[in-house]
Amino acid sequence: MRVPIFPKIVIISLFFSVLSLIFHTVTSNAEPGMVFVYHIYMFMIILGISFFVAGSITEPLERLKKGFESVMGGESARIDVETGDELEDLANSFNYMVEVLTSQKNMLKRSEEKYKMLVEDINDWVFELDNNFVYTYSSPKVRDIIGYEPEEVVGRRIFDFMPDEEKARAAEELEGIKRGKIPFCNVENVFMRKDGSRITLEICGRPFFDEDENLRGYRAVGRDITSRKRAEEKIAYLASITEHTVDAIISLDPDSRIVSWNKGAEMMFGYTEQEVIGKPLVTLMPKENWDACRENFKRAVLEGYARDIETVRITKDGRRVLVDQTLTTIYDTDGEHIGFVAIMRDVSKRKDAEEKLKKAYRQLEEKTQELLKSQKQLRHLANIVENSNDAIYSVDLEGIITSWNKTAEKLFGWTREEALGMSADILLPDEIKNEIPFLIQKVKKGVRFISYETRRLTKDGGIIDVDVTVSPIMDEDGKPAGFSVIARDITSKVRTEEKILKRILKYDIDKGKVYLVEKLDLAVDVFNDLVKCGYVGTVITRKFPDEINVQSEHLWLCEKKSKNTLLPSILQVETAVMNLPNWNNVVLLELDYLILKNGFESTFEFIQRLKDAFYLLKKGVVLLLADPEVMDEKELKLLRKECSRIRPKPRHHDLPPRCYELLRYVYMENRMGRKISFKEIMGHFSIARNTAKKYVRYLEGRGLMKVIKDGRLKLVEVTEKGKELFYTPDSSLRSD
């Protein structure tokens, strides 16, 4: 009989309550000893109720608890409760629920195993990415695709397996997909395999979200399409060749009707593709060639091809074209004959060329005798070149020396065997390393003749002054193939001019030296005097232009970069000075600000490098301006020891200073090929006309200057006697 648990508890409680009431009534008038018996009985009643509750309620509940814990732990469980009440119903419901869950779990496991087998057996790579494109799952197919184990991939970003040039493009593409939260397909990316080789994958994927519709990542499939891409590229390459070849390539069906028509065919015959598709090939043939064409098709079917068919074809405008044709039979994958391919090459010009070649051969025979005579003349000219007093060598358009005469060996020190194949840059000092590319560009532009004075390096490291003449060398087609160089040693001439220039200067200055000047006025005077004598001046200072009265380029030392400014960095200043393009340079460099910004030690090392460079390359003169009041005595002593000191020249004439300056000015202008007018003298010295005439008459009276009339102008010129004052070392003025 089924009794619910609630009536059970009510009946038992009422039974024991009534029993307790009866005993209480009986014992209320009983003797004191009976009270103890009553208490014992009450204890037994309470103990009985407890055992009943434990047996009927607590123990089944404990079984249910353990059953639920087993299920929560992933294990199966069954509870047997036979109380005939709600607890037995609850146990039966629990057992049914466990059976359903176990069944569903087994079904899910079988489904997972099926899905896993499907994922692992397909030829594509299945993987999962989080929203940062980090792999959270990878199928084992990754081993075959990119050569990594699944555990090597999980935890790394997808971009870690791409080459550097692919990462940026892929990141931009995937970030766009991520922002859209959309599925994607046919995304092609290049991956790097573990062995370093590259592979192209076509990737398709779908996003997945959490319960709040936030993007969690993508589940994707990658397919190896490397072979397909290569095949597509090969097909495109072959199609491009077919489309752009100058030969006519025509495909035909088995009935010799035109199926395809390339650009070469269009160019050769004049028909467009739309005009000829579907027409028979005989459209392009004269009627007398039809029988020969049928024989060629038969031969192609029997032998697979028919080649070296020299025949005539007719163009759209009726012209006859002589072609060399190859006819090939084509088959499908089942070996069925599906048509022909005809390749035709226009050989009309070749035939004409053959005729011209025969004619040219006859002419060649006639010119052979002339060539023999020319060779004799060339040997004579080669002997002249080889024994010339000038160094003669040639350079190709790659800057490589291709010929080298004996005088070049003597002048530069390299033997012919050493020089041939050597780069012509080796002959150039560092300052003019760009000379060879410059000459090559000039020759390519068609310049026929270049002459200039420059410097060359010898094998032992010496630098010589040379006068260079450059002429282009043409190939048999009349195109530039290189250039020849005739170099004449003018070192003595340059040295003589330097001596003359030194004689003209007001101060005892040597080219290639670095001088220390401790007074601004003296530095400016020396600088201006050198500029007047032909030096190219550059001032590098912290002083403003109006503080230094010079007519030359002024570079202001400044921390802010702007026009005509130079950062007060040793590297910047050294680069600016060493890259001056001229050989006769005078540089006025203020040291105080450089020392303040870079320290004395760095500045002093820079001065030593500057001294070595100017001495070896003879680039000009450097004037270092230093203020003794802002430098300590030790630093000043080091500078004085390292640099030369400017000394005034001893006077070697008895001319008044103004007259000597005027004579010197006119002499320097005459050396440049110019005769000076009185107006130019007045402007140069800022003097009146009468004063200018007075000085000129004085010099004319001493036999040092003469006046020449040129129309209405009066020009002055230094006489030979006046010139001796400048270029004769110990000359003295002679009285008339």
XYZ file of C-alpha atoms in Angstrom:
736
model
C 0.000 0.000 0.000
C 1.394 3.399 -1.079
C 1.289 6.007 1.699
C 2.634 9.499 1.000
C 5.452 10.678 3.241
C 3.510 13.609 4.725
C 0.629 11.476 6.169
C 3.272 9.036 7.452
C 4.977 11.758 9.466
C 1.636 13.130 10.748
C 0.384 9.647 11.859
C 3.636 8.693 13.615
C 3.820 12.084 15.327
C 0.189 11.843 16.554
C 0.750 8.267 17.742
C 3.750 9.107 19.844
C 2.121 12.339 21.111
C -0.965 10.473 22.347
C 1.234 7.813 23.890
C 3.278 10.528 25.626
C 0.097 12.165 26.951
C -1.184 8.857 28.407
C 2.069 8.170 30.179
C 2.180 11.670 31.478
C -1.352 11.327 32.920
C -0.540 7.998 34.508
C 2.696 9.173 36.044
C 1.459 12.536 37.250
C -0.021 10.882 40.416
C 2.536 8.094 40.567
C 5.276 7.580 42.962
C 8.595 9.439 42.464
C 10.351 6.295 41.260
C 7.966 6.027 38.311
C 9.152 9.452 36.938
C 12.538 7.993 36.093
C 10.840 5.138 34.223
C 8.791 7.746 32.342
C 11.912 9.654 31.254
C 13.498 6.494 29.979
C 10.411 5.688 27.997
C 10.285 9.209 26.540
C 13.929 8.848 25.444
C 13.078 5.608 23.675
C 10.128 7.311 21.917
C 12.322 10.193 20.684
C 15.019 7.723 19.585
C 12.426 5.760 17.645
C 11.169 8.919 15.883
C 14.775 9.790 14.969
C 15.439 6.348 13.495
C 12.209 6.586 11.580
C 13.078 9.995 10.136
C 16.628 8.839 9.321
C 15.395 5.676 7.678
C 12.430 7.100 5.853
C 13.729 10.573 4.732
C 17.398 11.305 5.436
C 18.889 8.104 4.067
C 16.990 8.279 0.699
C 17.942 11.969 0.409
C 21.614 11.081 1.004
C 21.397 8.476 -1.791
C 19.902 11.103 -4.105
C 22.704 13.545 -3.223
C 25.432 11.001 -3.993
C 23.654 10.100 -7.236
C 23.590 13.739 -8.347
C 27.256 14.172 -7.433
C 28.161 11.132 -9.574
C 26.217 12.511 -12.524
C 27.814 15.948 -12.101
C 31.220 14.226 -12.114
C 30.460 12.646 -15.475
C 29.750 9.150 -14.117
C 26.632 7.044 -14.427
C 24.501 6.332 -11.290
C 21.352 4.455 -10.165
C 19.377 4.920 -6.892
C 17.194 2.183 -5.405
C 14.611 3.589 -2.947
C 11.544 1.506 -1.950
C 9.769 3.725 0.541
C 6.441 3.766 -1.300
C 6.269 7.558 -1.137
C 7.454 10.706 -2.991
C 11.136 9.840 -2.328
C 10.697 6.614 -4.285
C 9.085 8.644 -7.128
C 12.000 11.117 -6.995
C 14.523 8.233 -7.174
C 12.671 6.717 -10.144
C 12.651 10.118 -11.908
C 16.383 10.488 -11.213
C 17.096 7.036 -12.664
C 15.079 7.893 -15.793
C 16.911 11.201 -16.149
C 20.292 9.391 -15.874
C 19.210 6.908 -18.540
C 18.198 9.767 -20.884
C 21.416 11.705 -20.212
C 23.522 8.587 -20.737
C 21.766 7.916 -24.012
C 22.214 11.512 -25.183
C 25.838 11.485 -24.040
C 26.515 8.322 -26.024
C 24.801 9.844 -29.038
C 26.846 13.054 -28.621
C 30.047 11.027 -28.273
C 29.257 9.068 -31.411
C 28.440 12.337 -33.189
C 31.689 13.928 -31.991
C 33.678 10.889 -33.071
C 31.962 10.977 -36.432
C 32.634 14.711 -36.791
C 36.228 14.251 -35.613
C 36.792 11.454 -38.126
C 35.241 13.627 -40.814
C 37.469 16.598 -39.883
C 40.597 14.455 -39.674
C 39.916 12.520 -42.885
C 39.114 15.398 -45.249
C 41.959 16.769 -47.345
C 41.463 20.329 -46.042
C 42.869 21.892 -42.888
C 40.156 22.675 -40.316
C 41.037 25.174 -37.628
C 39.529 27.639 -35.189
C 40.671 31.207 -34.443
C 39.771 33.503 -31.573
C 38.964 37.162 -32.167
C 42.693 38.017 -32.086
C 43.367 35.506 -34.892
C 45.107 33.085 -32.510
C 44.679 29.369 -33.267
C 42.562 27.634 -30.618
C 42.136 24.368 -32.551
C 43.895 22.713 -35.488
C 43.073 19.454 -37.246
C 45.893 16.933 -37.775
C 45.841 17.762 -41.515
C 48.071 20.709 -40.625
C 51.006 18.257 -40.771
C 50.427 17.686 -44.484
C 49.528 21.284 -45.272
C 52.296 23.343 -43.594
C 54.386 20.682 -41.865
C 53.632 21.593 -38.219
C 52.059 19.489 -35.470
C 48.657 20.715 -34.194
C 50.153 21.549 -30.778
C 52.813 23.695 -32.502
C 50.095 25.774 -34.138
C 47.644 26.247 -31.252
C 48.377 29.413 -29.290
C 50.101 31.207 -32.174
C 48.662 33.880 -34.492
C 47.804 33.073 -38.074
C 50.264 35.775 -39.241
C 53.168 33.916 -37.575
C 53.065 31.404 -40.439
C 53.106 33.987 -43.270
C 56.089 35.612 -45.022
C 56.803 39.225 -44.070
C 55.447 40.735 -47.288
C 52.141 38.833 -46.831
C 51.507 39.775 -43.178
C 50.453 43.388 -43.716
C 48.084 42.559 -46.576
C 46.532 39.609 -44.725
C 46.120 41.631 -41.505
C 44.278 44.402 -43.349
C 42.022 41.895 -45.096
C 41.186 39.862 -41.958
C 40.629 42.976 -39.831
C 38.040 44.133 -42.379
C 36.289 40.746 -42.137
C 36.433 40.920 -38.325
C 34.855 44.402 -38.263
C 32.014 43.165 -40.447
C 31.477 40.016 -38.346
C 30.596 38.218 -41.560
C 31.426 34.835 -43.084
C 34.184 34.855 -45.691
C 35.310 32.583 -48.485
C 37.886 32.382 -51.263
C 40.430 34.367 -49.249
C 43.878 33.485 -50.597
C 46.958 33.758 -48.369
C 50.570 32.648 -48.685
C 51.914 30.537 -45.793
C 55.463 29.469 -44.936
C 55.885 25.728 -44.445
C 58.110 24.453 -41.671
C 60.812 23.579 -44.222
C 60.831 27.182 -45.513
C 58.886 26.552 -48.721
C 55.796 28.609 -49.570
C 52.249 27.396 -50.048
C 49.037 29.175 -51.083
C 45.844 28.412 -49.117
C 42.264 29.265 -50.002
C 40.441 29.912 -46.706
C 36.698 29.972 -45.930
C 35.322 30.648 -42.465
C 32.280 31.555 -40.376
C 32.140 33.613 -37.177
C 30.852 32.243 -33.857
C 29.528 34.287 -30.928
C 28.927 33.989 -27.178
C 25.514 34.230 -25.498
C 25.767 38.075 -25.567
C 26.350 38.059 -29.351
C 29.995 39.101 -28.893
C 32.350 37.781 -31.578
C 34.429 34.938 -30.136
C 36.318 33.965 -33.287
C 36.117 32.084 -36.591
C 35.894 28.432 -37.561
C 37.626 28.024 -40.901
C 38.815 25.569 -43.521
C 42.039 26.006 -45.505
C 42.635 24.289 -48.827
C 46.008 23.943 -50.541
C 45.673 25.608 -53.965
C 49.396 25.945 -54.690
C 49.267 23.509 -57.594
C 46.137 25.169 -58.925
C 47.755 28.610 -58.732
C 50.842 27.348 -60.518
C 48.667 25.734 -63.161
C 46.689 28.955 -63.569
C 49.900 30.945 -63.853
C 51.277 28.456 -66.365
C 48.069 28.552 -68.386
C 48.043 32.361 -68.250
C 51.713 32.408 -69.235
C 51.121 30.072 -72.172
C 48.016 32.020 -73.169
C 50.025 35.247 -73.024
C 52.729 33.718 -75.212
C 50.124 32.509 -77.684
C 48.300 35.824 -77.672
C 51.342 38.062 -78.036
C 53.602 36.025 -80.302
C 54.198 37.497 -83.749
C 53.520 34.095 -85.310
C 49.975 33.260 -86.408
C 48.601 30.481 -84.153
C 45.247 29.126 -85.387
C 43.282 26.215 -83.930
C 40.959 24.236 -86.221
C 38.189 21.698 -85.724
C 38.402 18.256 -87.438
C 36.771 19.817 -90.527
C 39.569 22.450 -90.692
C 37.261 25.289 -89.646
C 38.848 28.071 -87.588
C 38.147 27.821 -83.839
C 40.626 30.348 -82.386
C 42.692 33.202 -83.843
C 45.517 34.994 -81.985
C 46.857 38.551 -82.320
C 49.735 37.338 -84.467
C 47.258 35.949 -86.998
C 45.325 39.206 -86.907
C 48.519 41.192 -87.555
C 49.649 38.823 -90.327
C 46.387 38.471 -92.278
C 44.383 41.552 -91.292
C 41.230 39.683 -90.212
C 39.819 40.118 -86.721
C 38.849 37.061 -84.695
C 35.124 37.717 -85.205
C 35.572 37.799 -88.975
C 37.207 34.351 -89.327
C 35.810 32.152 -86.527
C 33.882 29.285 -88.139
C 35.324 29.808 -91.616
C 37.431 27.114 -93.334
C 41.195 27.521 -93.485
C 41.081 27.549 -97.302
C 39.744 31.111 -96.982
C 43.395 32.118 -96.527
C 44.717 30.059 -99.487
C 44.963 30.570 -103.216
C 42.968 27.899 -105.070
C 46.065 26.288 -106.562
C 47.246 25.318 -103.026
C 44.092 23.461 -101.945
C 45.251 20.022 -103.050
C 48.613 20.439 -101.263
C 46.743 21.570 -98.128
C 44.608 18.376 -98.124
C 47.761 16.269 -98.362
C 49.289 18.140 -95.413
C 46.188 17.464 -93.286
C 46.350 13.753 -94.155
C 50.019 13.649 -93.170
C 49.242 15.433 -89.879
C 46.539 12.844 -89.042
C 48.808 9.897 -89.871
C 52.057 11.150 -88.361
C 50.736 13.560 -85.711
C 52.235 16.643 -87.389
C 53.397 18.121 -90.700
C 56.168 20.708 -90.485
C 58.437 22.845 -92.701
C 55.515 23.582 -94.998
C 56.571 26.594 -97.056
C 53.457 27.891 -98.777
C 51.488 30.988 -99.733
C 48.637 32.594 -97.797
C 46.370 35.487 -98.794
C 45.690 38.462 -96.484
C 42.449 40.392 -96.153
C 43.680 43.087 -98.557
C 44.680 40.466 -101.159
C 48.419 40.443 -100.562
C 50.291 37.154 -100.864
C 52.400 36.198 -97.846
C 55.023 33.477 -97.905
C 54.749 31.479 -94.662
C 56.560 28.597 -92.973
C 53.752 26.457 -91.489
C 53.628 23.655 -88.920
C 50.410 21.648 -88.670
C 49.843 19.538 -85.515
C 46.991 17.157 -84.663
C 45.421 17.590 -81.190
C 43.536 15.017 -79.104
C 41.375 15.172 -75.963
C 42.072 13.291 -72.716
C 40.347 10.178 -74.124
C 42.595 10.133 -77.197
C 39.845 11.335 -79.522
C 40.877 13.553 -82.439
C 39.405 17.016 -81.793
C 41.214 19.216 -84.304
C 44.457 20.795 -85.474
C 46.799 23.658 -84.576
C 48.437 25.594 -87.412
C 51.434 27.801 -86.612
C 52.509 30.118 -89.420
C 55.537 32.398 -89.573
C 55.877 35.112 -92.194
C 59.155 34.337 -94.018
C 58.754 36.897 -96.793
C 61.321 39.162 -95.179
C 63.617 36.218 -94.551
C 63.533 35.364 -98.251
C 64.290 38.954 -99.083
C 67.057 38.889 -96.479
C 68.546 35.772 -98.052
C 68.738 37.538 -101.377
C 70.249 40.587 -99.731
C 72.686 38.347 -97.874
C 73.930 36.898 -101.133
C 74.411 40.375 -102.478
C 76.101 41.446 -99.250
C 78.410 38.442 -99.459
C 79.586 39.592 -102.857
C 80.120 43.082 -101.506
C 81.963 41.611 -98.504
C 84.375 39.888 -100.807
C 85.052 43.197 -102.490
C 85.625 44.950 -99.192
C 87.895 42.276 -97.766
C 90.805 43.687 -99.677
C 89.939 47.165 -98.441
C 89.829 45.782 -94.883
C 93.306 44.345 -95.209
C 94.545 47.796 -96.182
C 92.626 49.325 -93.264
C 94.173 46.827 -90.842
C 97.609 47.938 -91.923
C 96.626 51.536 -91.237
C 95.123 50.531 -87.863
C 98.356 48.830 -86.840
C 100.167 52.026 -87.718
C 97.706 54.084 -85.636
C 97.940 51.586 -82.761
C 101.708 51.995 -82.798
C 101.271 55.763 -82.592
C 98.861 55.415 -79.637
C 101.094 52.918 -77.859
C 104.135 55.169 -78.064
C 102.379 58.502 -77.515
C 103.780 60.919 -74.928
C 100.310 61.100 -73.412
C 98.589 58.433 -71.335
C 95.810 56.938 -73.480
C 93.254 54.470 -72.176
C 89.642 53.547 -72.881
C 86.666 52.869 -70.606
C 83.437 51.006 -71.427
C 79.950 52.076 -70.356
C 80.276 49.988 -67.179
C 83.264 52.093 -66.066
C 85.815 49.297 -66.756
C 89.207 50.007 -68.365
C 89.498 48.176 -71.716
C 92.815 49.519 -73.094
C 95.983 50.978 -71.568
C 99.092 52.270 -73.373
C 102.734 52.330 -72.225
C 102.641 55.987 -71.190
C 99.651 55.199 -68.938
C 101.799 52.514 -67.278
C 104.569 55.048 -66.651
C 102.257 57.868 -65.535
C 99.905 55.940 -63.238
C 102.087 52.956 -62.223
C 99.713 50.070 -63.130
C 100.879 47.616 -65.799
C 98.637 46.791 -68.749
C 97.755 43.400 -67.212
C 96.777 45.077 -63.923
C 94.787 47.876 -65.529
C 92.721 45.894 -68.030
C 89.432 44.948 -66.358
C 90.053 47.374 -63.468
C 87.405 49.946 -62.537
C 88.338 53.430 -63.756
C 87.178 54.790 -60.366
C 90.498 53.607 -58.889
C 92.216 56.473 -60.735
C 89.998 59.082 -59.058
C 90.579 60.813 -55.697
C 87.665 60.529 -53.256
C 86.464 64.050 -54.031
C 85.662 63.244 -57.688
C 84.454 59.615 -57.499
C 81.337 60.593 -59.461
C 83.372 61.694 -62.506
C 83.092 58.369 -64.402
C 79.251 58.149 -64.186
C 79.131 61.810 -65.261
C 81.283 61.108 -68.334
C 79.247 58.003 -69.224
C 76.036 60.044 -69.145
C 77.602 62.735 -71.336
C 78.771 60.140 -73.882
C 75.321 58.484 -73.950
C 73.737 61.891 -74.614
C 75.952 62.314 -77.683
C 78.622 64.729 -76.407
C 81.549 64.368 -78.834
C 84.384 66.088 -77.019
C 85.147 66.955 -73.378
C 88.367 68.625 -72.199
C 89.193 69.731 -68.652
C 91.863 69.783 -65.949
C 91.545 67.377 -63.054
C 93.501 65.058 -60.758
C 94.372 61.391 -60.831
C 95.660 58.853 -58.306
C 98.777 56.791 -59.018
C 99.345 53.220 -57.869
C 101.578 54.390 -54.988
C 98.845 56.742 -53.683
C 100.231 59.969 -55.151
C 98.034 62.620 -56.738
C 99.024 64.206 -60.054
C 97.475 67.044 -62.012
C 96.394 66.108 -65.534
C 94.821 67.717 -68.574
C 92.161 65.298 -69.840
C 90.505 64.972 -73.249
C 87.536 62.588 -73.463
C 86.143 61.299 -76.782
C 83.301 58.762 -77.317
C 83.909 55.292 -78.804
C 81.159 54.009 -81.134
C 80.246 50.400 -81.919
C 79.515 49.039 -85.400
C 75.930 50.366 -85.173
C 77.115 53.864 -84.408
C 75.989 53.679 -80.778
C 78.210 54.719 -77.828
C 80.224 51.785 -76.498
C 82.540 53.717 -74.168
C 85.039 56.565 -74.304
C 88.752 57.133 -74.739
C 90.802 59.289 -72.389
C 93.986 61.186 -73.290
C 95.657 62.368 -70.077
C 98.656 64.692 -70.034
C 100.667 65.299 -66.890
C 100.475 69.023 -66.076
C 101.771 68.764 -62.529
C 104.732 71.044 -63.317
C 102.461 73.583 -64.961
C 100.090 73.577 -61.980
C 103.002 73.893 -59.565
C 104.325 76.856 -61.556
C 100.919 78.526 -61.474
C 100.751 77.916 -57.727
C 104.125 79.617 -57.329
C 102.935 82.557 -59.406
C 99.746 82.725 -57.375
C 101.746 82.597 -54.161
C 103.890 85.450 -55.460
C 100.799 87.532 -56.118
C 99.348 87.012 -52.634
C 99.871 89.598 -49.944
C 100.701 86.958 -47.341
C 103.025 83.966 -47.306
C 100.329 81.304 -47.873
C 100.879 77.721 -49.138
C 98.151 75.685 -50.768
C 97.156 72.555 -48.856
C 97.818 74.002 -45.372
C 95.682 74.836 -42.351
C 96.407 78.219 -40.677
C 95.485 79.456 -37.208
C 94.371 83.105 -37.094
C 93.723 84.799 -33.767
C 92.455 88.135 -35.110
C 89.265 88.575 -37.129
C 90.593 91.486 -39.224
C 93.647 89.482 -40.296
C 91.521 86.425 -41.164
C 89.146 88.521 -43.293
C 92.043 90.273 -45.048
C 93.774 86.976 -45.909
C 90.458 85.409 -46.972
C 89.536 88.305 -49.295
C 93.023 88.358 -50.775
C 92.821 84.636 -51.633
C 89.364 85.120 -53.185
C 90.696 87.990 -55.318
C 93.450 85.673 -56.555
C 91.006 83.028 -57.792
C 90.197 80.918 -54.738
C 86.562 79.911 -54.089
C 85.622 81.125 -50.620
C 83.399 79.556 -47.959
C 82.812 81.048 -44.474
C 81.549 78.825 -41.635
C 80.943 80.940 -38.529
C 78.579 81.907 -35.770
C 79.004 85.583 -36.732
C 76.467 87.350 -38.919
C 77.425 88.257 -42.520
C 77.585 91.973 -41.700
C 80.205 91.208 -39.008
C 82.452 89.491 -41.570
C 82.766 91.604 -44.690
C 83.418 88.969 -47.365
C 81.888 88.341 -50.794
C 81.585 84.552 -50.556
C 79.227 81.784 -49.430
C 78.350 82.274 -45.751
C 77.235 79.224 -43.711
C 75.918 80.201 -40.281
C 76.396 77.696 -37.439
C 72.945 77.199 -35.926
C 71.010 74.508 -34.036
C 67.970 75.045 -36.261
C 68.273 73.833 -39.835
C 67.405 76.400 -42.472
C 68.742 77.894 -45.685
C 72.470 78.712 -45.514
C 72.761 77.253 -42.009
C 74.904 74.385 -40.754
C 74.428 72.352 -37.586
C 77.357 72.844 -35.158
C 78.223 69.157 -35.439
C 81.736 67.973 -36.258
C 80.317 65.452 -38.710
C 78.168 68.064 -40.460
C 80.983 70.622 -40.716
C 83.536 68.015 -41.856
C 81.169 66.716 -44.531
C 80.488 70.248 -45.801
C 84.206 71.109 -46.040
C 85.332 67.787 -47.567
C 82.555 67.883 -50.195
C 83.502 71.303 -51.551
C 83.581 70.764 -55.332
C 86.587 72.923 -56.183
C 90.342 72.396 -55.817
C 91.242 76.031 -55.041
C 89.137 76.514 -51.898
C 89.644 78.939 -49.038
C 87.621 78.068 -45.928
C 87.272 80.480 -43.013
C 86.115 78.356 -40.048
C 85.332 79.825 -36.611
C 86.355 77.376 -33.863
C 84.905 78.933 -30.694
C 81.299 77.750 -31.173
C 82.375 74.315 -32.440
C 84.539 73.771 -29.332
C 81.660 74.903 -27.103
C 79.240 72.390 -28.686
C 81.556 69.429 -29.312
C 84.388 69.815 -26.808
C 88.018 70.647 -27.551
C 89.185 67.044 -27.987
C 86.689 66.187 -30.745
C 87.308 69.515 -32.467
C 91.083 69.039 -32.302
C 90.823 65.556 -33.869
C 88.672 67.064 -36.634
C 91.349 69.715 -37.303
C 93.990 66.975 -37.614
C 91.854 65.106 -40.158
C 91.263 68.345 -42.041
C 94.981 69.076 -42.120
C 95.785 65.617 -43.542
C 93.083 65.804 -46.218
C 93.954 69.287 -47.454
C 97.658 68.447 -47.547
C 97.204 65.190 -49.482
C 94.522 66.425 -51.889
C 95.731 70.038 -52.203
C 92.145 71.213 -51.887
C 93.105 74.764 -50.930
C 93.623 76.723 -47.717
C 91.833 76.544 -44.351
C 91.801 79.563 -42.016
C 90.877 78.614 -38.435
C 89.650 81.626 -36.482
C 90.152 81.246 -32.698
C 89.649 83.867 -29.983
C 92.500 83.611 -27.392
C 90.252 85.187 -24.743
C 87.747 82.275 -24.717
C 90.301 79.424 -24.799
C 92.740 78.328 -22.146
C 96.473 78.549 -22.806
C 96.985 74.766 -23.069
C 94.370 74.394 -25.838
C 95.756 77.412 -27.665
C 99.279 75.969 -27.562
C 98.045 72.683 -29.060
C 96.326 74.550 -31.886
C 99.393 76.693 -32.586
C 101.553 73.591 -32.697
C 99.218 71.735 -35.080
C 98.503 74.640 -37.457
C 100.666 76.954 -39.529
C 100.960 80.661 -38.720
C 100.323 83.449 -41.219
C 103.355 85.601 -41.882
C 103.428 88.800 -43.951
C 105.597 88.659 -47.049
C 108.858 90.537 -47.082
C 108.558 93.483 -49.440
C 110.437 92.830 -52.709
C 109.646 96.091 -54.498
C 109.849 99.832 -53.926
C 106.380 100.678 -55.233
C 103.907 102.643 -53.118
C 101.347 100.233 -51.604
C 98.390 101.597 -53.621
C 100.301 101.426 -56.875
C 101.399 97.860 -56.139
C 97.795 96.817 -55.377
C 96.595 98.378 -58.644
C 99.389 96.635 -60.605
C 98.543 93.324 -58.931
C 94.829 93.705 -59.741
C 95.501 94.451 -63.415
C 97.999 91.570 -63.644
C 95.482 89.044 -62.252
C 92.794 90.219 -64.687
C 95.278 90.083 -67.594
C 96.098 86.475 -66.678
C 92.392 85.706 -67.229
C 92.591 87.293 -70.705
C 90.943 90.601 -69.787
C 92.200 94.155 -70.289
C 91.020 96.629 -67.633
C 89.472 100.044 -68.259
C 89.919 103.118 -66.074
C 86.277 102.833 -65.054
C 86.841 99.319 -63.708
C 89.909 100.519 -61.753
C 87.873 103.360 -60.257
C 85.077 100.993 -59.227
C 87.390 98.321 -57.802
C 89.455 100.715 -55.650
C 86.704 103.306 -55.058
C 88.924 106.158 -56.284
C 88.384 109.167 -58.544
C 89.336 109.116 -62.227
C 92.211 111.562 -61.731
C 93.640 109.402 -58.945
C 93.407 106.340 -61.162
C 95.166 108.177 -64.001
C 97.845 109.350 -61.572
C 98.616 105.763 -60.425
C 98.588 104.429 -63.999
C 100.924 107.211 -65.224
C 103.320 106.400 -62.391
C 103.375 102.688 -63.283
C 103.564 103.507 -66.994
C 106.568 105.706 -66.270
C 108.277 102.814 -64.470
C 107.726 100.601 -67.534
C 105.397 98.267 -65.600
C 102.116 99.129 -67.335
C 100.991 100.385 -70.718
C 97.795 102.076 -71.963
C 96.080 100.736 -75.108
C 93.327 102.556 -77.023
C 90.327 100.474 -78.103
C 88.057 102.889 -79.933
C 87.005 105.504 -77.414
C 88.084 103.313 -74.492
C 91.475 103.335 -72.836
C 92.542 99.932 -71.517
C 95.569 99.125 -69.327
C 97.833 96.083 -69.518
C 100.849 94.914 -67.497
C 104.109 94.889 -69.464
C 106.606 92.012 -69.529
C 108.720 93.968 -67.074
C 105.714 94.318 -64.789
C 104.981 90.576 -65.024
C 108.531 89.787 -63.848
C 107.632 91.484 -60.579
C 105.244 88.604 -59.856
C 106.742 85.468 -61.319
C 110.524 86.077 -60.980
C 111.500 84.969 -57.448
C 114.152 87.575 -56.792
C 113.091 90.213 -59.270
C 113.832 93.825 -58.462
C 112.536 96.934 -60.128
C 114.907 98.435 -62.647
C 114.946 102.179 -63.208
C 114.647 103.410 -66.725
